[in-house]
Coordinates of C-alpha atoms in Angstrom, one line a residue:
X1 CA 24.6 -27.7 -7.0
X2 CA 23.5 -26.1 -10.2
X3 CA 24.4 -22.4 -10.5
X4 CA 21.8 -20.3 -12.4
X5 CA 22.8 -16.8 -13.3
X6 CA 20.4 -14.3 -14.8
X7 CA 21.1 -10.8 -16.1
X8 CA 20.9 -8.0 -13.5
X9 CA 21.8 -10.3 -10.6
X10 CA 25.2 -10.4 -8.9
X11 CA 24.8 -14.0 -7.5
X12 CA 23.4 -17.3 -8.6
X13 CA 19.7 -17.8 -7.9
X14 CA 20.4 -20.9 -5.8
X15 CA 22.9 -19.0 -3.7
X16 CA 20.4 -16.1 -3.2
X17 CA 17.6 -18.4 -2.2
X18 CA 19.6 -20.4 0.3
X19 CA 21.1 -17.3 1.8
X20 CA 17.8 -15.4 2.1
X21 CA 16.0 -18.4 3.6
X22 CA 18.8 -19.1 6.2
X23 CA 18.9 -15.4 7.2
X24 CA 15.1 -15.4 7.8
X25 CA 15.3 -18.5 9.9
X26 CA 18.2 -16.9 11.9
X27 CA 16.0 -13.9 12.5
X28 CA 13.2 -16.1 13.8
X29 CA 10.9 -15.7 10.7
X30 CA 9.2 -18.9 9.4
X31 CA 8.2 -18.3 5.9
X32 CA 5.9 -20.6 3.8
X33 CA 5.3 -20.6 0.1
X34 CA 1.5 -20.2 0.1
X35 CA 0.7 -20.4 -3.6
X36 CA 2.3 -20.8 -7.0
X37 CA 1.1 -19.8 -10.5
X38 CA 2.5 -20.7 -13.9
X39 CA -0.3 -19.6 -16.2
X40 CA 1.8 -19.5 -19.4
X41 CA 5.3 -20.8 -20.3
X42 CA 8.2 -18.8 -18.7
X43 CA 6.0 -16.8 -16.4
X44 CA 6.0 -17.9 -12.7
X45 CA 4.7 -16.1 -9.6
X46 CA 4.7 -17.1 -5.9
X47 CA 3.0 -15.8 -2.8
X48 CA 5.1 -16.2 0.4
X49 CA 4.1 -15.3 4.0
X50 CA 5.1 -15.5 7.6
X51 CA 3.4 -18.6 9.2
X52 CA 2.9 -16.6 12.5
X53 CA 1.9 -13.2 11.0
X54 CA -0.3 -13.3 7.8
X55 CA 0.1 -9.5 7.4
X56 CA 3.8 -10.1 6.5
X57 CA 3.7 -11.4 2.9
X58 CA 5.2 -10.7 -0.5
X59 CA 4.8 -11.8 -4.1
X60 CA 7.6 -12.7 -6.5
X61 CA 7.7 -13.1 -10.2
X62 CA 10.2 -14.5 -12.8
X63 CA 10.7 -16.5 -16.0
X64 CA 11.5 -19.6 -13.9
X65 CA 10.4 -21.0 -10.6
X66 CA 13.7 -20.2 -8.9
X67 CA 13.7 -16.6 -10.2
X68 CA 10.2 -16.1 -8.8
X69 CA 11.2 -17.4 -5.4
X70 CA 14.4 -15.3 -5.3
X71 CA 12.3 -12.3 -6.3
X72 CA 9.7 -12.9 -3.5
X73 CA 12.5 -13.5 -0.8
X74 CA 14.3 -10.3 -2.0
X75 CA 11.1 -8.4 -1.6
X76 CA 10.6 -9.9 1.8
X77 CA 13.9 -8.5 2.9
X78 CA 13.2 -5.2 1.3
X79 CA 10.0 -4.9 3.3
X80 CA 11.5 -6.1 6.6
X81 CA 14.6 -3.9 6.3
X82 CA 12.5 -0.7 5.5
X83 CA 9.8 -1.6 8.1
X84 CA 7.3 -1.5 5.3
X85 CA 5.2 -4.4 6.7
X86 CA 4.4 -2.1 9.6
X87 CA 3.9 1.2 7.7
X88 CA 0.1 1.3 8.3
X89 CA 0.1 0.4 12.0
X90 CA 0.4 1.9 15.4
X91 CA 3.1 0.1 17.3
X92 CA 1.9 0.8 20.8
X93 CA 3.1 2.7 23.9
X94 CA 6.1 0.4 24.7
X95 CA 7.8 0.9 21.3
X96 CA 6.7 4.6 21.1
X97 CA 8.6 5.2 24.4
X98 CA 11.4 2.7 23.8
X99 CA 15.1 3.5 23.0
X100 CA 14.1 3.8 19.3
X101 CA 11.0 3.4 17.2
X102 CA 12.2 2.8 13.7
X103 CA 16.0 2.6 13.8
X104 CA 18.7 3.3 16.3
X105 CA 20.1 6.1 14.0
X106 CA 16.8 8.0 13.9
X107 CA 16.7 11.5 15.2
X108 CA 13.9 13.1 17.2
X109 CA 12.9 16.8 16.7
X110 CA 10.7 18.1 19.6
X111 CA 7.7 20.2 18.5
X112 CA 8.2 23.9 18.8
X113 CA 6.0 26.3 20.7
X114 CA 4.5 27.8 17.5
X115 CA 4.3 24.3 15.8
X116 CA 6.7 25.2 13.0
X117 CA 8.7 22.4 11.2
X118 CA 11.8 22.2 13.4
X119 CA 15.2 23.2 12.1
X120 CA 17.4 20.3 11.1
X121 CA 14.6 18.4 9.4
X122 CA 14.8 18.3 5.5
X123 CA 17.0 20.5 3.4
X124 CA 16.1 23.7 1.6
X125 CA 15.2 21.9 -1.6
X126 CA 12.9 19.4 0.2
X127 CA 11.2 22.2 2.3
X128 CA 10.5 24.1 -0.9
X129 CA 9.1 20.9 -2.5
X130 CA 6.9 19.7 0.3
X131 CA 5.8 23.1 1.7
X132 CA 6.1 25.9 -0.9
X133 CA 3.7 28.1 1.0
X134 CA 5.3 27.5 4.4
X135 CA 2.0 26.1 5.8
X136 CA 3.2 22.8 7.1
X137 CA 3.1 22.3 10.9
X138 CA 5.3 20.2 13.1
X139 CA 2.3 18.2 14.5
X140 CA 1.3 17.2 11.0
X141 CA 4.6 15.3 10.8
X142 CA 4.2 13.0 13.9
X143 CA 4.6 9.4 12.7
X144 CA 1.7 7.0 12.8
X145 CA 3.8 4.2 14.3
X146 CA 4.7 6.0 17.5
X147 CA 2.0 8.7 17.6
X148 CA 4.3 10.2 20.3
X149 CA 3.8 14.0 20.3
X150 CA 5.8 14.3 23.5
X151 CA 8.8 12.9 21.7
X152 CA 8.2 14.9 18.6
X153 CA 9.0 14.3 14.9
X154 CA 11.0 11.2 13.9
X155 CA 13.5 11.9 11.2
X156 CA 15.3 9.1 9.3
X157 CA 18.8 9.7 7.8
X158 CA 19.1 9.7 4.1
X159 CA 22.3 10.4 2.1
X160 CA 21.9 13.1 -0.5
X161 CA 23.7 11.7 -3.5
X162 CA 24.9 14.9 -5.0
X163 CA 27.2 15.7 -2.1
X164 CA 26.9 12.7 0.3
X165 CA 25.4 14.9 3.1
X166 CA 23.0 13.3 5.6
X167 CA 19.5 14.8 5.4
X168 CA 16.8 13.8 8.0
X169 CA 13.4 13.2 6.4
X170 CA 10.3 12.7 8.6
X171 CA 9.0 9.2 8.7
X172 CA 5.6 10.7 8.3
X173 CA 6.5 12.1 4.8
X174 CA 8.1 8.9 3.7
X175 CA 5.0 6.8 4.7
X176 CA 2.4 9.2 3.4
X177 CA 3.9 10.2 0.0
X178 CA 6.3 7.3 -1.1
X179 CA 4.7 4.2 0.4
X180 CA 6.7 1.3 -1.2
X181 CA 8.1 3.1 -4.2
X182 CA 12.0 3.0 -4.5
X183 CA 12.5 0.2 -2.0
X184 CA 14.8 -2.7 -2.9
X185 CA 17.0 -5.5 -1.6
X186 CA 19.7 -7.5 -3.4
X187 CA 22.8 -9.6 -3.4
X188 CA 25.0 -6.4 -3.5
X189 CA 24.6 -2.7 -2.9
X190 CA 24.7 -1.8 -6.6
X191 CA 22.3 -4.5 -7.7
X192 CA 19.7 -3.4 -5.2
X193 CA 20.2 0.3 -5.9
X194 CA 19.8 -0.3 -9.7
X195 CA 16.6 -2.2 -9.0
X196 CA 15.3 0.6 -6.7
X197 CA 16.2 3.4 -9.2
X198 CA 14.6 1.3 -12.1
X199 CA 11.4 1.1 -10.1
X200 CA 11.3 4.9 -9.7
X201 CA 11.7 5.3 -13.5
X202 CA 9.1 2.7 -14.2
X203 CA 6.4 4.4 -12.1
X204 CA 7.4 7.9 -13.1
X205 CA 7.3 7.1 -16.8
X206 CA 4.2 5.0 -16.5
X207 CA 2.4 7.9 -14.9
X208 CA 3.5 10.3 -17.6
X209 CA 2.5 7.9 -20.4
X210 CA -0.9 7.3 -18.9
X211 CA -1.6 10.9 -17.7
X212 CA -0.4 12.5 -21.0
X213 CA -2.1 9.9 -23.2
X214 CA 1.2 9.3 -25.0
X215 CA 1.2 7.0 -28.1
X216 CA 4.1 4.5 -27.8
X217 CA 6.0 2.8 -30.6
X218 CA 5.7 -1.0 -30.9
X219 CA 8.8 -3.1 -30.5
X220 CA 9.6 -4.4 -33.9
X221 CA 9.3 -8.2 -34.6
X222 CA 13.1 -8.6 -35.2
X223 CA 13.9 -7.1 -31.8
X224 CA 11.3 -9.3 -30.1
X225 CA 12.8 -12.3 -31.8
X226 CA 15.9 -11.9 -29.6
X227 CA 13.8 -13.0 -26.6
X228 CA 12.3 -16.4 -27.5
X229 CA 11.2 -17.1 -24.0
X230 CA 9.1 -13.9 -23.9
X231 CA 7.8 -14.6 -27.4
X232 CA 6.6 -18.0 -26.2
X233 CA 4.7 -16.4 -23.2
X234 CA 3.1 -13.8 -25.5
X235 CA 2.2 -16.5 -28.1
X236 CA 0.4 -18.6 -25.5
X237 CA -1.5 -15.6 -24.2
X238 CA -2.6 -14.7 -27.7
X239 CA -3.6 -18.3 -28.4
X240 CA -5.8 -18.1 -25.3
X241 CA -7.6 -15.1 -26.8
X242 CA -5.7 -12.1 -25.3
X243 CA -4.0 -9.9 -28.0
X244 CA -0.7 -8.4 -26.7
X245 CA 1.0 -5.1 -27.6
X246 CA 4.7 -4.7 -26.7
X247 CA 5.9 -1.1 -26.6
X248 CA 9.1 0.8 -26.2
X249 CA 8.4 3.1 -23.2
X250 CA 11.7 4.8 -23.2
X251 CA 10.3 8.1 -24.6
X252 CA 12.9 8.3 -27.3
X253 CA 15.7 6.3 -25.6
X254 CA 15.6 8.5 -22.4
X255 CA 14.4 6.0 -19.8
X256 CA 14.9 2.2 -19.5
X257 CA 11.2 1.4 -19.6
X258 CA 9.0 -1.2 -21.5
X259 CA 5.2 -1.3 -21.7
X260 CA 3.2 -4.4 -22.5
X261 CA -0.6 -4.2 -22.9
X262 CA -3.1 -7.1 -22.8
X263 CA -6.5 -6.8 -24.4
X264 CA -9.5 -8.9 -23.3
X265 CA -11.9 -8.8 -26.2
X266 CA -14.3 -11.0 -24.1
X267 CA -15.3 -8.0 -22.0
X268 CA -13.6 -5.1 -23.9
X269 CA -11.0 -4.3 -21.3
X270 CA -7.3 -3.8 -21.2
X271 CA -4.4 -3.9 -18.8
X272 CA -1.1 -2.1 -19.2
X273 CA 2.0 -3.5 -17.5
X274 CA 5.3 -1.5 -17.1
X275 CA 8.8 -2.7 -16.3
X276 CA 12.2 -1.1 -16.1
X277 CA 15.8 -2.1 -16.0
X278 CA 19.0 -0.9 -17.7
X279 CA 19.0 -4.2 -19.7
X280 CA 16.3 -4.2 -22.4
X281 CA 15.7 -7.9 -22.2
X282 CA 15.4 -7.8 -18.4
X283 CA 13.0 -4.9 -18.6
X284 CA 10.9 -6.8 -21.2
X285 CA 10.8 -10.0 -19.2
X286 CA 9.8 -8.1 -16.0
X287 CA 7.0 -6.4 -17.8
X288 CA 5.6 -9.7 -19.1
X289 CA 5.9 -11.5 -15.8
X290 CA 4.4 -8.5 -14.0
X291 CA 1.4 -8.8 -16.3
X292 CA 0.5 -12.1 -14.7
X293 CA 2.0 -11.8 -11.2
X294 CA -0.5 -13.4 -8.9
X295 CA -3.0 -13.9 -11.7
X296 CA -4.2 -16.9 -13.6
X297 CA -5.8 -16.5 -17.1
X298 CA -9.2 -16.6 -15.5
X299 CA -8.3 -13.5 -13.5
X300 CA -7.9 -11.2 -16.5
X301 CA -11.5 -9.9 -16.6
X302 CA -11.2 -7.3 -13.8
X303 CA -9.8 -4.4 -15.7
X304 CA -11.4 -1.4 -17.4
X305 CA -12.2 -0.5 -21.0
X306 CA -9.9 2.0 -22.8
X307 CA -11.4 5.5 -22.9
X308 CA -11.3 8.8 -24.9
X309 CA -11.8 10.8 -21.7
X310 CA -8.3 12.2 -21.3
X311 CA -9.2 14.3 -18.2
X312 CA -10.4 11.2 -16.3
X313 CA -7.3 9.3 -17.3
X314 CA -5.0 12.1 -16.1
X315 CA -6.7 12.4 -12.7
X316 CA -4.5 11.6 -9.7
X317 CA -6.9 9.1 -8.3
X318 CA -6.6 7.1 -11.6
X319 CA -2.8 7.1 -11.3
X320 CA -3.1 6.0 -7.7
X321 CA -5.3 3.1 -8.9
X322 CA -2.7 2.1 -11.4
X323 CA -0.1 2.1 -8.6
X324 CA -2.3 -0.1 -6.3
X325 CA -3.4 -2.8 -8.8
X326 CA -3.0 -1.5 -12.4
X327 CA -6.8 -1.5 -12.9
X328 CA -7.1 2.2 -13.7
X329 CA -8.2 3.7 -17.0
X330 CA -6.0 3.8 -20.1
X331 CA -6.5 6.1 -23.1
X332 CA -7.2 4.7 -26.6
X333 CA -4.4 7.1 -27.7
X334 CA -1.8 4.8 -26.3
X335 CA -2.5 2.5 -29.3
X336 CA -2.5 5.0 -32.1
X337 CA -0.9 3.9 -35.3
X338 CA 1.4 6.9 -35.4
X339 CA 3.5 7.0 -32.2
X340 CA 4.6 10.2 -30.4
X341 CA 8.2 8.8 -30.3
X342 CA 10.3 6.7 -32.6
X343 CA 11.3 3.2 -31.5
X344 CA 14.7 3.2 -29.8
X345 CA 16.7 0.0 -29.5
X346 CA 18.1 1.2 -26.2
X347 CA 20.6 -0.3 -23.8
X348 CA 21.8 1.1 -20.5
X349 CA 23.4 -2.2 -19.4
X350 CA 26.8 -2.9 -17.9
X351 CA 28.0 -4.1 -14.5
X352 CA 25.7 -3.2 -11.7
X353 CA 28.2 -0.5 -10.7
X354 CA 28.1 1.0 -14.2
X355 CA 24.3 0.7 -14.4
X356 CA 24.0 2.6 -11.1
X357 CA 26.2 5.4 -12.4
X358 CA 24.2 5.5 -15.7
X359 CA 20.8 5.8 -14.0
X360 CA 22.1 8.4 -11.6
X361 CA 23.3 10.4 -14.6
X362 CA 19.7 10.4 -16.0
X363 CA 18.4 11.9 -12.7
X364 CA 21.2 14.5 -12.7
X365 CA 20.3 15.5 -16.3
X366 CA 16.7 16.1 -15.1
X367 CA 18.0 18.1 -12.1
X368 CA 16.4 15.7 -9.7
X369 CA 18.1 15.1 -6.3
X370 CA 18.3 11.5 -5.1
X371 CA 18.2 10.5 -1.4
X372 CA 19.2 7.0 -0.4
X373 CA 18.9 5.2 3.0
X374 CA 21.0 2.0 3.2
X375 CA 20.0 -0.9 5.4
X376 CA 22.2 -3.8 6.2
X377 CA 21.1 -4.8 9.7
X378 CA 19.4 -8.0 8.6
X379 CA 22.5 -9.3 6.8
X380 CA 21.1 -8.5 3.3
X381 CA 21.7 -5.2 1.7
X382 CA 18.5 -3.1 1.2
X383 CA 17.7 0.5 0.5
X384 CA 14.9 3.1 0.2
X385 CA 15.3 5.6 -2.5
X386 CA 13.5 8.9 -2.6
X387 CA 13.5 11.2 -5.7
X388 CA 11.1 14.2 -4.9
X389 CA 9.2 15.1 -8.0
X390 CA 9.7 11.7 -9.5
X391 CA 9.1 8.9 -7.0
X392 CA 6.2 10.5 -5.1
X393 CA 3.1 8.2 -5.3
X394 CA 0.8 10.7 -3.5
X395 CA 1.0 14.6 -3.8
X396 CA 2.5 16.7 -1.0
X397 CA -1.0 18.1 -0.3
X398 CA -1.9 14.7 1.2
X399 CA 0.1 15.7 4.2
X400 CA -2.8 18.1 4.9
X401 CA -5.7 16.2 3.2
X402 CA -5.1 12.5 3.9
X403 CA -2.3 12.2 6.5
X404 CA -2.1 8.7 7.9
X405 CA -1.9 10.2 11.4
X406 CA -5.2 12.1 11.1
X407 CA -7.1 9.8 13.4
X408 CA -4.4 9.1 16.0
X409 CA -5.8 11.5 18.5
X410 CA -9.1 9.7 18.4
X411 CA -7.7 6.2 19.0
X412 CA -8.2 6.1 22.8
X413 CA -11.7 7.6 22.5
X414 CA -13.0 5.3 19.8
X415 CA -11.5 2.1 21.3
X416 CA -13.3 3.0 24.6
X417 CA -16.7 3.2 23.0
X418 CA -17.9 -0.4 23.6
X419 CA -19.0 -0.6 27.2
X420 CA -18.9 3.2 27.6
X421 CA -21.6 5.1 29.6
X422 CA -21.3 8.7 28.5
X423 CA -24.0 11.3 28.5
X424 CA -26.1 11.0 25.4
X425 CA -25.0 14.4 24.1
X426 CA -21.4 13.4 24.2
X427 CA -22.0 10.6 21.6
X428 CA -23.8 13.1 19.4
X429 CA -20.9 15.6 19.9
X430 CA -18.5 13.0 18.6
X431 CA -20.5 12.7 15.4
X432 CA -20.1 16.5 15.0
X433 CA -16.4 16.2 15.7
X434 CA -16.0 13.6 13.0
X435 CA -17.8 15.9 10.6
X436 CA -15.8 19.0 11.6
X437 CA -12.5 17.2 11.2
X438 CA -13.5 16.1 7.7
X439 CA -13.2 12.4 8.0
X440 CA -14.5 10.5 4.9
X441 CA -17.6 8.4 5.8
X442 CA -16.1 5.6 3.7
X443 CA -12.8 5.4 5.7
X444 CA -12.3 2.2 7.6
X445 CA -11.9 3.0 11.3
X446 CA -9.1 0.4 11.8
X447 CA -7.1 2.1 9.1
X448 CA -7.7 5.5 10.6
X449 CA -6.4 4.2 14.0
X450 CA -3.6 2.1 12.5
X451 CA -4.9 -1.2 13.9
X452 CA -4.7 -4.8 12.7
X453 CA -8.0 -6.0 14.0
X454 CA -8.3 -9.4 12.3
X455 CA -11.4 -10.2 10.2
X456 CA -13.4 -11.9 13.0
X457 CA -15.1 -8.9 14.6
X458 CA -17.0 -5.7 13.8
X459 CA -13.9 -3.5 14.0
X460 CA -12.7 -5.0 10.7
X461 CA -15.5 -3.7 8.5
X462 CA -16.4 -0.6 10.6
X463 CA -16.4 2.5 8.5
X464 CA -16.9 6.1 9.8
X465 CA -20.4 6.1 8.4
X466 CA -21.4 2.9 10.3
X467 CA -19.7 4.4 13.5
X468 CA -22.0 7.4 13.1
X469 CA -25.0 5.1 13.1
X470 CA -23.8 3.5 16.4
X471 CA -23.1 6.9 18.0
X472 CA -26.6 8.2 17.0
X473 CA -28.1 5.2 18.6
X474 CA -26.1 5.7 21.8
X475 CA -27.1 9.4 21.7
X476 CA -30.8 8.6 21.3
X477 CA -31.1 10.4 17.9
X478 CA -33.1 7.7 16.2
X479 CA -33.8 9.8 13.1
X480 CA -30.0 10.2 12.5
X481 CA -29.5 6.6 13.4
X482 CA -31.8 5.5 10.6
X483 CA -30.0 7.7 8.0
X484 CA -26.6 6.2 8.9
X485 CA -28.0 2.6 9.3
X486 CA -29.4 2.9 5.7
X487 CA -26.1 4.3 4.5
X488 CA -24.3 1.4 6.1
X489 CA -26.6 -1.1 4.5
X490 CA -26.1 0.5 1.1
X491 CA -22.4 0.9 1.2
X492 CA -21.0 -1.7 3.6
X493 CA -23.3 -4.7 3.5
X494 CA -21.3 -6.5 0.8
X495 CA -18.5 -7.0 3.2
X496 CA -20.7 -8.0 6.2
X497 CA -21.0 -11.6 7.5
X498 CA -24.6 -13.0 7.0
X499 CA -25.1 -12.5 10.8
X500 CA -24.1 -8.8 10.7
X501 CA -26.2 -8.1 7.5
X502 CA -29.2 -9.7 9.2
X503 CA -28.7 -7.6 12.3
X504 CA -28.8 -4.4 10.2
X505 CA -31.9 -5.5 8.4
X506 CA -33.5 -6.0 11.8
X507 CA -32.2 -2.7 13.1
X508 CA -33.5 -0.8 10.1
X509 CA -37.0 -2.4 10.6
X510 CA -37.0 -1.5 14.3
X511 CA -35.9 2.1 13.5
X512 CA -38.7 2.5 10.9
X513 CA -41.2 1.1 13.4
X514 CA -40.0 3.6 16.0
X515 CA -41.3 6.4 13.7
X516 CA -44.8 4.9 13.6
X517 CA -46.5 6.3 16.7
X518 CA -49.8 4.5 16.0
X519 CA -48.2 1.1 15.9
X520 CA -47.5 -1.1 19.0
X521 CA -44.1 -2.7 18.8
X522 CA -45.1 -5.8 20.8
X523 CA -47.7 -6.7 18.1
X524 CA -44.8 -7.4 15.7
X525 CA -42.4 -9.2 18.0
X526 CA -43.3 -12.7 17.0
X527 CA -43.0 -11.9 13.2
X528 CA -39.7 -10.2 13.8
X529 CA -38.3 -13.2 15.7
X530 CA -39.4 -15.5 12.8
X531 CA -37.9 -13.2 10.2
X532 CA -34.6 -12.2 11.9
X533 CA -34.1 -14.6 14.8
X534 CA -34.4 -13.9 18.5
X535 CA -30.7 -13.0 18.8
X536 CA -30.8 -10.3 16.2
X537 CA -34.1 -8.8 17.6
X538 CA -32.6 -8.7 21.1
X539 CA -29.4 -7.1 19.8
X540 CA -31.2 -4.5 17.7
X541 CA -33.6 -3.7 20.6
X542 CA -30.6 -3.1 22.9
X543 CA -29.1 -0.8 20.3
X544 CA -32.4 1.1 19.8
X545 CA -32.6 1.7 23.5
X546 CA -29.0 3.0 23.6
X547 CA -28.1 0.3 26.0
X548 CA -25.8 -1.6 23.7
X549 CA -25.3 0.5 20.5
X550 CA -21.9 -0.8 19.5
X551 CA -22.9 -4.2 18.0
X552 CA -20.1 -6.6 17.4
X553 CA -17.3 -4.4 18.6
X554 CA -15.4 -6.1 21.4
X555 CA -14.0 -3.9 24.1
X556 CA -10.3 -3.1 23.6
X557 CA -7.8 -2.6 26.3
X558 CA -4.8 -0.3 26.3
X559 CA -2.3 -2.9 24.9
X560 CA -4.7 -4.2 22.2
X561 CA -4.9 -7.8 23.5
X562 CA -8.3 -8.0 21.9
X563 CA -6.7 -8.1 18.5
X564 CA -4.5 -11.2 18.0
X565 CA -3.6 -10.0 14.5
X566 CA -2.1 -6.9 16.0
X567 CA -0.2 -8.9 18.6
X568 CA 1.3 -11.1 15.9
X569 CA 2.4 -8.0 14.1
X570 CA 4.1 -6.6 17.2
X571 CA 5.9 -9.9 17.8
X572 CA 7.3 -9.8 14.3
X573 CA 8.4 -6.2 14.9
X574 CA 10.1 -7.2 18.1
X575 CA 12.3 -9.6 16.2
X576 CA 13.4 -6.7 13.9
X577 CA 14.0 -4.4 16.8
X578 CA 16.3 -6.9 18.4
X579 CA 18.3 -7.3 15.1
X580 CA 18.6 -3.5 14.7
X581 CA 19.8 -3.1 18.3
X582 CA 22.4 -5.8 17.9
X583 CA 23.6 -4.4 14.5
X584 CA 23.9 -0.8 15.6
X585 CA 25.6 -1.6 18.9
X586 CA 28.6 -3.1 17.1

């Protein structure tokens, strides 16, 4: 068999692919390659997914087909090992009360009487970082996955790199502030750690460059000429009408970061891609392949024009957009002729062991503590790296303002609404409660509750604002119902099925008619049936009377059998739980 070695990897691509694929089969995961893209020479990307659980998927990129597949499989192990596929979901009562929820080496800290953050969680430095005013409560740190207040706060063990001490960090903080940043899997411990640390630098430096509107130095032509494969990719993009800038993002040789920007003159927009690795060539290749990961040339028209509004560019919401899909705003200052830093022909490369030491030294020089959790229970080394103050994707204040457990206490109540028969005022009181607790009207209810509903029912598109329309109908407040129905039509109809959109047009008409005392509803019935269909008229009439206000929401039982998508997710998690139990029992 051919052996293909690429810089930064401790095994041949063929060996990595064969090993990863076999391990997945051994664990009971059946993965398919769903789509491939090769829009320009030396840029490949692939989308792989679990045949039995479409919510488990990853994307891979590389200069060759094999490199892209190895990348996707590595990311798959990274997300399985760190439980990231399940980060947004409630795992149900059985797992919440099982021997362990996340890992057998997790530690539970019962809530205290005064709801302080319990002793033994975090270290002094982390407490000062997350909670400088000492305002954080224990109940804010209950993890979404278990939602188990009786059990307390789940802390996961991380090794503090400065002294190798174990520090327990709440799963809630990890999930809310770090999401997928700093996660990695690889052929060896050092290879994966180098990748994870590089990713932390990439996103930290990217945020600084964007937020501070830093002007970067272009990479000189003679340096670019060392990388003919990258040059060919760029030349093809430029021939297709997309000018490319390749920048040194190291900020004076300090960080192993590259930035490549694509312009789309056809609609005046631009897209900045960032990549990091101790090896300059690897970082450059990653940045160019990232530019087109999951995108064909026809998909390069969805970005935004550069701007002179530095305040808007620096806003945290803009940086979050860049993290999610890189479609955020970029300052024109990035492209200024005179750069803020000189070009540095940097290299931090060596063996993966040397590279790990080199990158750790940069964090030490910045006085940043690094915490690493190692995972080997799936037979592939993976890790999650946290560097408070550098790897945070969301600010610590989100623990108060946008905690992913904020809606957990409402799960049972909201799921019981279809088929409920409360007093009318109880439905209206629930609207008040949603307002008092500060839930954003645009929030999807399934995300608030941590549910995988599948796309074939009303729960999938239900937002808090639409829920308020339903509650107002159930409570008999038709004036309020009209306000929220019109809100729903304005802000949610683009994601509705034609049937649901038609229902809301009919409902709005009936609500408007209900305000017309002089008009007789029966006079219009025939016209309504011809316009909206008998089914919609019947459903909207039942909603108007309060008899069946929760249109298109199937009743949900305690173990969520109504949601096959959630069941497939739990089955996938069960495979992981068995592998963890077997590994930790050795």
